[in-house]
Tab-separated table of C-alpha atoms in Angstrom:
chain	number	residue	atom	x	y	z
A	1	MET	CA	104.512	124.214	70.844
A	2	GLU	CA	108.017	123.462	69.205
A	3	PHE	CA	109.379	120.281	68.609
A	4	THR	CA	112.193	118.199	67.778
A	5	GLY	CA	113.191	114.762	66.393
A	6	ILE	CA	114.628	112.162	68.137
A	7	ARG	CA	115.531	108.641	68.178
A	8	GLU	CA	115.648	105.912	70.615
A	9	GLY	CA	115.808	102.424	70.047
A	10	SER	CA	115.280	102.173	66.389
A	11	THR	CA	111.738	104.592	66.775
A	12	ASP	CA	112.261	108.308	65.509
A	13	PHE	CA	109.981	110.695	67.121
A	14	PHE	CA	108.903	114.100	68.119
A	15	VAL	CA	109.496	115.552	71.474
A	16	PRO	CA	109.063	119.601	73.079
A	17	VAL	CA	111.739	121.648	73.114
A	18	GLN	CA	112.641	121.830	76.554
A	19	ASP	CA	114.112	124.831	77.933
A	20	MET	CA	117.664	123.982	77.879
A	21	ASP	CA	118.564	126.729	81.082
A	22	ASP	CA	115.861	124.237	83.103
A	23	ASN	CA	118.082	120.714	84.040
A	24	PHE	CA	115.122	119.917	86.246
A	25	PRO	CA	112.192	117.585	84.437
A	26	PRO	CA	109.668	118.462	83.346
A	27	GLY	CA	111.144	121.954	82.655
A	28	THR	CA	109.042	124.456	80.636
A	29	ALA	CA	107.585	122.209	77.731
A	30	PRO	CA	103.724	121.457	77.979
A	31	VAL	CA	103.943	117.902	77.700
A	32	PHE	CA	106.565	116.152	79.498
A	33	PHE	CA	109.788	113.969	78.354
A	34	ASN	CA	113.148	112.914	80.276
A	35	ARG	CA	115.777	112.038	77.806
A	36	ARG	CA	117.352	110.491	81.273
A	37	MET	CA	114.959	107.478	81.651
A	38	GLU	CA	116.161	106.027	78.319
A	39	LEU	CA	117.693	103.451	80.359
A	40	ASN	CA	114.346	103.000	81.741
A	41	ARG	CA	111.942	102.445	78.528
A	42	ASP	CA	114.851	100.135	76.581
A	43	ALA	CA	114.229	97.796	79.859
A	44	THR	CA	110.627	98.193	79.197
A	45	VAL	CA	110.916	97.176	75.379
A	46	LEU	CA	113.740	94.515	76.312
A	47	LEU	CA	111.452	92.926	79.246
A	48	CYS	CA	108.211	92.935	76.648
A	49	SER	CA	110.207	91.624	73.626
A	50	VAL	CA	110.680	88.122	76.049
A	51	LEU	CA	107.411	88.344	78.259
A	52	ARG	CA	105.412	88.787	75.194
A	53	PRO	CA	102.304	90.546	76.698
A	54	SER	CA	99.200	90.074	74.598
A	55	ASP	CA	98.212	93.694	74.840
A	56	TYR	CA	100.078	96.721	76.410
A	57	LEU	CA	98.803	100.196	78.027
A	58	ASP	CA	101.103	103.150	78.226
A	59	ALA	CA	99.346	104.554	81.209
A	60	MET	CA	100.654	107.920	81.359
A	61	GLY	CA	101.767	108.392	77.613
A	62	ALA	CA	102.875	112.426	77.623
A	63	THR	CA	104.918	112.157	74.116
A	64	GLY	CA	103.555	108.260	73.495
A	65	VAL	CA	107.320	106.917	72.969
A	66	ARG	CA	107.175	104.436	75.759
A	67	GLY	CA	103.983	102.147	74.353
A	68	ILE	CA	105.176	103.440	70.485
A	69	ARG	CA	108.601	101.501	71.078
A	70	VAL	CA	107.075	98.524	72.653
A	71	GLY	CA	104.617	98.426	69.983
A	72	ARG	CA	106.874	98.952	67.329
A	73	GLU	CA	110.155	97.455	68.455
A	74	CYS	CA	108.332	94.479	69.757
A	75	GLY	CA	105.192	93.826	67.783
A	76	ILE	CA	102.802	94.428	70.743
A	77	PRO	CA	99.455	95.680	70.264
A	78	VAL	CA	99.380	99.248	72.580
A	79	THR	CA	97.335	101.336	74.344
A	80	ILE	CA	98.380	104.526	74.566
A	81	ASN	CA	96.714	107.359	77.178
A	82	ASP	CA	96.858	110.451	79.036
A	83	ARG	CA	95.044	113.309	80.328
A	84	ASN	CA	96.578	116.222	79.120
A	85	PRO	CA	95.317	117.433	75.792
A	86	ASP	CA	98.903	118.635	74.206
A	87	ALA	CA	100.052	115.284	75.001
A	88	ILE	CA	97.358	113.013	73.331
A	89	SER	CA	97.548	115.925	70.006
A	90	LEU	CA	101.740	114.942	70.192
A	91	ILE	CA	100.674	111.337	70.616
A	92	ARG	CA	98.559	111.046	67.341
A	93	THR	CA	101.354	112.476	65.836
A	94	ASN	CA	103.826	110.227	66.872
A	95	VAL	CA	101.601	107.078	66.216
A	96	SER	CA	101.435	108.627	62.689
A	97	ARG	CA	104.741	108.820	62.494
A	98	SER	CA	105.750	105.101	63.281
A	99	GLY	CA	102.606	103.663	60.881
A	100	LEU	CA	101.577	101.792	64.622
A	101	PRO	CA	97.994	100.941	64.460
A	102	ALA	CA	97.867	102.135	68.365
A	103	GLU	CA	95.027	102.730	70.213
A	104	VAL	CA	95.174	106.615	71.783
A	105	VAL	CA	92.887	107.406	74.280
A	106	SER	CA	92.350	110.395	76.649
A	107	ARG	CA	90.673	109.137	80.211
A	108	ASP	CA	91.645	109.623	83.828
A	109	ILE	CA	93.896	106.346	84.140
A	110	ASN	CA	92.009	105.143	87.443
A	111	ALA	CA	88.699	105.300	85.632
A	112	LEU	CA	90.105	103.797	82.923
A	113	LEU	CA	91.401	100.768	84.188
A	114	SER	CA	88.193	100.584	86.033
A	115	GLU	CA	86.138	99.159	83.160
A	116	ARG	CA	88.936	97.787	81.199
A	117	SER	CA	91.964	95.255	81.729
A	118	PHE	CA	95.006	94.850	80.016
A	119	ASP	CA	97.871	92.205	80.249
A	120	ALA	CA	100.881	94.750	80.709
A	121	VAL	CA	99.864	97.624	82.509
A	122	ASP	CA	102.861	100.259	82.731
A	123	LEU	CA	102.720	103.035	85.569
A	124	ASP	CA	105.214	105.735	84.762
A	125	PRO	CA	103.732	109.299	86.265
A	126	PHE	CA	105.961	112.141	87.208
A	127	GLY	CA	106.655	111.644	90.926
A	128	SER	CA	104.731	109.220	92.927
A	129	PRO	CA	102.927	106.287	91.447
A	130	ALA	CA	100.888	105.625	94.972
A	131	PRO	CA	97.331	107.285	93.759
A	132	PHE	CA	97.844	104.472	90.759
A	133	ILE	CA	98.835	101.391	91.713
A	134	ASP	CA	94.999	100.045	93.218
A	135	ALA	CA	93.619	100.804	89.903
A	136	GLY	CA	97.125	99.497	88.229
A	137	VAL	CA	96.234	96.019	90.115
A	138	ARG	CA	92.829	95.996	89.360
A	139	GLY	CA	93.587	96.510	85.636
A	140	SER	CA	96.630	94.457	85.011
A	141	ARG	CA	96.062	90.730	83.905
A	142	ARG	CA	99.050	89.334	84.175
A	143	PHE	CA	101.684	92.233	84.297
A	144	LEU	CA	102.803	95.250	86.090
A	145	PHE	CA	104.966	98.303	85.721
A	146	VAL	CA	106.151	100.835	87.824
A	147	THR	CA	108.410	103.688	87.473
A	148	ALA	CA	108.474	105.841	90.873
A	149	THR	CA	110.475	109.397	90.560
A	150	ASP	CA	110.062	110.623	94.388
A	151	THR	CA	113.342	108.442	95.878
A	152	ALA	CA	113.572	111.353	98.555
A	153	PRO	CA	110.087	110.362	100.357
A	154	LEU	CA	110.710	106.623	99.318
A	155	CYS	CA	114.433	106.541	100.504
A	156	GLY	CA	113.967	108.790	103.799
A	157	ALA	CA	115.157	111.942	103.385
A	158	HIS	CA	111.429	113.399	102.985
A	159	ARG	CA	110.334	111.037	106.135
A	160	LYS	CA	107.034	112.543	106.694
A	161	ALA	CA	106.315	112.818	102.691
A	162	GLY	CA	107.148	109.063	102.324
A	163	MET	CA	105.044	107.847	105.511
A	164	ARG	CA	101.797	109.881	104.168
A	165	ARG	CA	102.344	108.414	100.458
A	166	TYR	CA	103.886	104.684	101.295
A	167	PHE	CA	102.044	103.814	104.896
A	168	ALA	CA	106.004	102.939	106.064
A	169	GLN	CA	108.774	104.454	108.043
A	170	PRO	CA	111.409	104.827	105.459
A	171	VAL	CA	114.925	105.775	106.976
A	172	LYS	CA	117.490	107.845	105.953
A	173	THR	CA	120.684	104.584	105.600
A	174	ASP	CA	123.480	103.476	103.701
A	175	TYR	CA	121.487	101.596	101.789
A	176	HIS	CA	118.539	103.992	101.007
A	177	SER	CA	118.120	103.024	97.453
A	178	GLU	CA	117.334	99.552	98.257
A	179	VAL	CA	114.847	100.870	101.218
A	180	GLY	CA	113.107	102.613	98.546
A	181	LEU	CA	113.085	100.323	96.400
A	182	ARG	CA	111.485	97.312	98.720
A	183	ILE	CA	109.636	100.365	100.369
A	184	LEU	CA	107.687	100.681	96.870
A	185	LEU	CA	107.706	96.742	96.464
A	186	GLY	CA	105.705	96.415	99.750
A	187	PHE	CA	103.330	99.202	99.273
A	188	VAL	CA	102.222	97.043	95.845
A	189	VAL	CA	101.812	94.147	97.832
A	190	ARG	CA	99.704	95.851	100.593
A	191	GLU	CA	97.539	97.115	97.952
A	192	THR	CA	97.406	93.971	95.738
A	193	VAL	CA	96.842	90.984	98.491
A	194	LYS	CA	92.940	92.936	99.290
A	195	TYR	CA	91.719	91.557	96.072
A	196	ASP	CA	93.309	87.877	96.694
A	197	ARG	CA	96.105	88.666	94.464
A	198	GLY	CA	99.843	88.154	94.624
A	199	ILE	CA	102.881	89.791	93.013
A	200	GLU	CA	106.561	88.005	91.631
A	201	PRO	CA	109.045	90.113	91.227
A	202	LEU	CA	110.694	89.779	87.485
A	203	PHE	CA	113.002	92.213	87.439
A	204	CYS	CA	113.437	95.344	89.816
A	205	PHE	CA	115.948	97.862	89.674
A	206	ALA	CA	117.134	101.406	91.069
A	207	ARG	CA	118.989	104.492	89.902
A	208	GLU	CA	119.956	108.054	91.286
A	209	HIS	CA	116.420	109.405	90.094
A	210	PHE	CA	114.194	106.579	89.804
A	211	VAL	CA	112.817	102.982	90.943
A	212	ARG	CA	111.509	100.685	88.656
A	213	LEU	CA	109.362	97.335	89.020
A	214	HIS	CA	108.358	94.698	86.611
A	215	LEU	CA	106.318	92.207	88.198
A	216	ARG	CA	103.951	89.284	87.644
A	217	ILE	CA	100.440	89.530	89.092
A	218	THR	CA	99.645	86.356	90.593
A	219	ARG	CA	96.059	84.676	91.433
A	220	GLY	CA	94.328	83.390	94.160
A	221	ALA	CA	94.238	83.894	98.260
A	222	ALA	CA	97.271	81.568	98.813
A	223	ALA	CA	99.314	83.424	96.112
A	224	ALA	CA	98.455	86.255	98.426
A	225	ASP	CA	99.360	85.172	101.507
A	226	ARG	CA	102.938	84.270	100.075
A	227	ALA	CA	103.034	87.771	98.762
A	228	LEU	CA	102.074	88.837	102.535
A	229	GLY	CA	104.716	86.530	104.037
A	230	ARG	CA	107.145	88.216	102.294
A	231	ILE	CA	106.508	91.765	104.274
A	232	GLY	CA	108.063	92.579	106.808
A	233	TYR	CA	111.249	94.840	108.711
A	234	ILE	CA	114.770	95.335	108.545
A	235	MET	CA	115.621	96.146	111.929
A	236	GLN	CA	118.847	98.583	111.744
A	237	CYS	CA	121.025	99.459	114.743
A	238	GLY	CA	121.910	103.252	114.428
A	239	LYS	CA	125.391	102.746	116.179
A	240	CYS	CA	127.568	100.055	114.895
A	241	GLN	CA	125.677	98.554	111.633
A	242	HIS	CA	124.394	95.667	112.668
A	243	ARG	CA	120.852	95.550	110.773
A	244	GLU	CA	118.519	92.230	110.416
A	245	GLU	CA	115.096	91.282	109.186
A	246	GLU	CA	111.856	90.791	111.020
A	247	LYS	CA	108.723	89.469	109.167
A	248	GLY	CA	105.203	90.590	109.869
A	249	MET	CA	103.044	93.562	109.888
A	250	ILE	CA	103.814	94.767	113.368
A	251	PRO	CA	107.720	95.091	114.466
A	252	GLN	CA	108.835	93.664	117.902
A	253	GLY	CA	111.390	95.756	120.070
A	254	ALA	CA	114.749	94.193	120.168
A	255	CYS	CA	118.240	95.494	120.483
A	256	CYS	CA	121.531	95.042	118.957
A	257	PRO	CA	123.353	91.775	120.136
A	258	LEU	CA	126.592	93.414	119.246
A	259	CYS	CA	126.114	96.799	120.939
A	260	GLY	CA	122.600	96.588	123.172
A	261	GLU	CA	121.583	99.748	121.375
A	262	PRO	CA	117.889	99.734	120.618
A	263	LEU	CA	116.926	98.673	116.641
A	264	GLN	CA	115.358	100.660	114.607
A	265	PRO	CA	112.373	99.403	112.153
A	266	ILE	CA	112.514	100.533	108.878
A	267	GLY	CA	109.572	99.174	107.269
A	268	PRO	CA	107.374	97.777	106.539
A	269	LEU	CA	108.941	96.825	103.109
A	270	TYR	CA	109.417	93.752	101.136
A	271	LEU	CA	111.864	91.107	102.262
A	272	GLY	CA	111.869	88.487	99.533
A	273	SER	CA	113.557	88.423	96.416
A	274	ILE	CA	113.499	91.326	94.160
A	275	GLN	CA	114.899	89.423	90.797
A	276	ASP	CA	113.454	86.182	89.131
A	277	HIS	CA	117.126	84.765	87.712
A	278	ARG	CA	115.459	82.734	84.596
A	279	MET	CA	113.858	85.999	83.499
A	280	LEU	CA	117.271	87.765	84.034
A	281	GLU	CA	118.757	84.930	81.944
A	282	ALA	CA	116.662	85.124	79.340
A	283	LEU	CA	116.950	89.189	79.194
A	284	LEU	CA	120.647	88.719	78.617
A	285	GLU	CA	119.736	85.861	75.963
A	286	GLN	CA	118.125	88.794	74.081
A	287	ILE	CA	119.295	91.880	74.686
A	288	ASP	CA	121.852	91.851	71.692
A	289	ALA	CA	119.062	90.788	69.165
A	290	LEU	CA	117.734	95.003	69.704
A	291	GLU	CA	118.630	97.865	69.112
A	292	LEU	CA	118.778	99.945	72.399
A	293	GLY	CA	120.845	102.973	72.893
A	294	THR	CA	121.771	101.984	76.711
A	295	LYS	CA	122.766	98.774	75.944
A	296	LYS	CA	126.268	98.416	77.470
A	297	GLU	CA	124.722	100.357	80.649
A	298	LEU	CA	121.554	97.826	80.585
A	299	LYS	CA	123.832	94.788	80.357
A	300	ASN	CA	125.806	95.098	82.767
A	301	VAL	CA	122.764	96.346	85.261
A	302	ILE	CA	121.180	92.868	84.682
A	303	THR	CA	124.465	91.198	85.118
A	304	VAL	CA	124.803	92.934	88.826
A	305	CYS	CA	121.640	91.730	89.272
A	306	ASN	CA	121.872	88.433	88.518
A	307	GLU	CA	124.882	88.007	90.640
A	308	GLU	CA	123.582	89.334	93.770
A	309	LEU	CA	122.796	87.846	97.073
A	310	PRO	CA	119.084	87.921	98.068
A	311	THR	CA	120.060	89.758	101.227
A	312	SER	CA	117.611	92.986	101.831
A	313	SER	CA	120.544	95.348	102.370
A	314	PHE	CA	124.143	96.185	101.520
A	315	TYR	CA	127.076	97.458	103.150
A	316	ASP	CA	128.563	100.748	101.883
A	317	TYR	CA	132.307	99.251	102.563
A	318	HIS	CA	134.031	103.024	101.760
A	319	ARG	CA	132.021	104.182	105.156
A	320	ILE	CA	132.988	101.379	106.937
A	321	ALA	CA	136.410	101.927	106.183
A	322	LYS	CA	136.145	105.286	107.062
A	323	SER	CA	134.697	104.632	110.275
A	324	LEU	CA	137.912	102.443	110.794
A	325	LYS	CA	139.795	104.928	110.116
A	326	VAL	CA	141.519	103.029	106.814
A	327	SER	CA	141.863	103.790	103.452
A	328	PRO	CA	139.264	101.429	101.719
A	329	PRO	CA	141.148	98.570	99.444
A	330	ASP	CA	139.958	97.423	96.527
A	331	ILE	CA	136.254	95.736	96.333
A	332	GLY	CA	137.377	92.852	94.462
A	333	SER	CA	139.893	92.024	97.778
A	334	VAL	CA	137.182	92.502	100.195
A	335	LEU	CA	134.497	90.244	98.677
A	336	GLU	CA	137.444	87.726	98.565
A	337	ARG	CA	138.277	88.186	101.920
A	338	ILE	CA	134.361	87.470	102.923
A	339	ARG	CA	134.133	84.848	100.817
A	340	THR	CA	137.412	83.003	101.877
A	341	ALA	CA	136.256	83.576	105.624
A	342	GLY	CA	132.730	81.291	104.569
A	343	PHE	CA	130.230	83.518	103.607
A	344	GLY	CA	128.209	84.978	100.598
A	345	ALA	CA	129.832	88.517	99.196
A	346	THR	CA	128.565	90.210	95.887
A	347	ARG	CA	128.537	93.387	94.284
A	348	THR	CA	125.703	95.278	93.893
A	349	HIS	CA	123.650	97.408	91.455
A	350	PHE	CA	122.772	99.867	93.788
A	351	SER	CA	126.051	101.120	94.488
A	352	GLY	CA	129.354	101.123	93.091
A	353	TYR	CA	130.554	100.850	96.995
A	354	GLY	CA	128.139	98.433	97.895
A	355	ILE	CA	128.674	94.703	99.277
A	356	LYS	CA	125.788	92.525	99.316
A	357	THR	CA	126.706	89.301	101.952
A	358	ASP	CA	125.470	87.437	104.995
A	359	ALA	CA	128.385	87.908	106.839
A	360	PRO	CA	128.098	89.767	110.167
A	361	VAL	CA	129.636	93.454	110.384
A	362	PRO	CA	132.644	92.378	112.833
A	363	GLU	CA	134.008	89.832	109.516
A	364	ILE	CA	132.896	92.593	107.261
A	365	GLN	CA	135.192	94.746	109.270
A	366	ARG	CA	137.952	92.555	109.585
A	367	ALA	CA	137.753	92.062	105.433
A	368	ILE	CA	138.185	95.483	104.922
A	369	SER	CA	140.475	96.184	107.641
A	370	ALA	CA	143.256	93.325	106.712
A	371	ARG	CA	146.215	94.353	104.977
């Protein structure tokens, strides 16, 4: 295996040399490393520097960079696990290079988390995290972090795969990235409540190729009931863009109040807030103290997340403008017109064309078509 040295944050480490003709990760290297996930790893380092878990498990270590960065840049005891012998060899090399007293283990993660627990468990598999959530919940004392890169099944592009993996009906919509995040959150809740535990989202976000959840695990039947009470459906009209929320595990049939079309249920998914705004404020206060390669982008993501309305979907105002056969105005003017009409309206980190608002569709259309 051929290596090259790179640096993320304040940490130097080795990664396998990838086939530069193969742009789709994991490429041809025997150990997986995705350079495009630096923002994801930076967010983990930032969050751990604020949360200060007593110990941290990098459950699918690969190169070990995520766990090593948490250990070196946050001063937190870390355990790094992987089943791949090539990965374990590289992890040991990188741990030795870093001077970090990390524990390196090679176990099936479901078996490991049946025997041991950690204050923070980080699941970052290639593809779906669904097979590992149950073990992650059982092995997490306070925090569970999850990455999903199977965005097509989550967001409705591969609908049957989404139904098989997450026991939910994803539908490809203009706000499919938020649907994917909320379906994943809903799945985590359903895996958690059977142990009389609940979850509280701390900082959850999506980019074009992944969904990332940072969650606090809460204990007790009351906590489980609170989390379960946030499960439900987005009821979407396929004709006029109207949508509404419906709580509960079984959707009730309904028709659109605007055009009379049957509403299509999307879910079950998580309808509650996906951010802890006190946590986001703490992250913004801490971020300049750290050496992060994606600091500017990450700060922008956190800032926009902190300002978002806690609605369960957003509107693509460019698509609405196209349906109205008008040129899309500046997004700032659309937001201002909606606010002037007495409704809330913000940008969203999910899309540069997205608007989060509690205004009804006709009001959004008026704000877009006004000149």
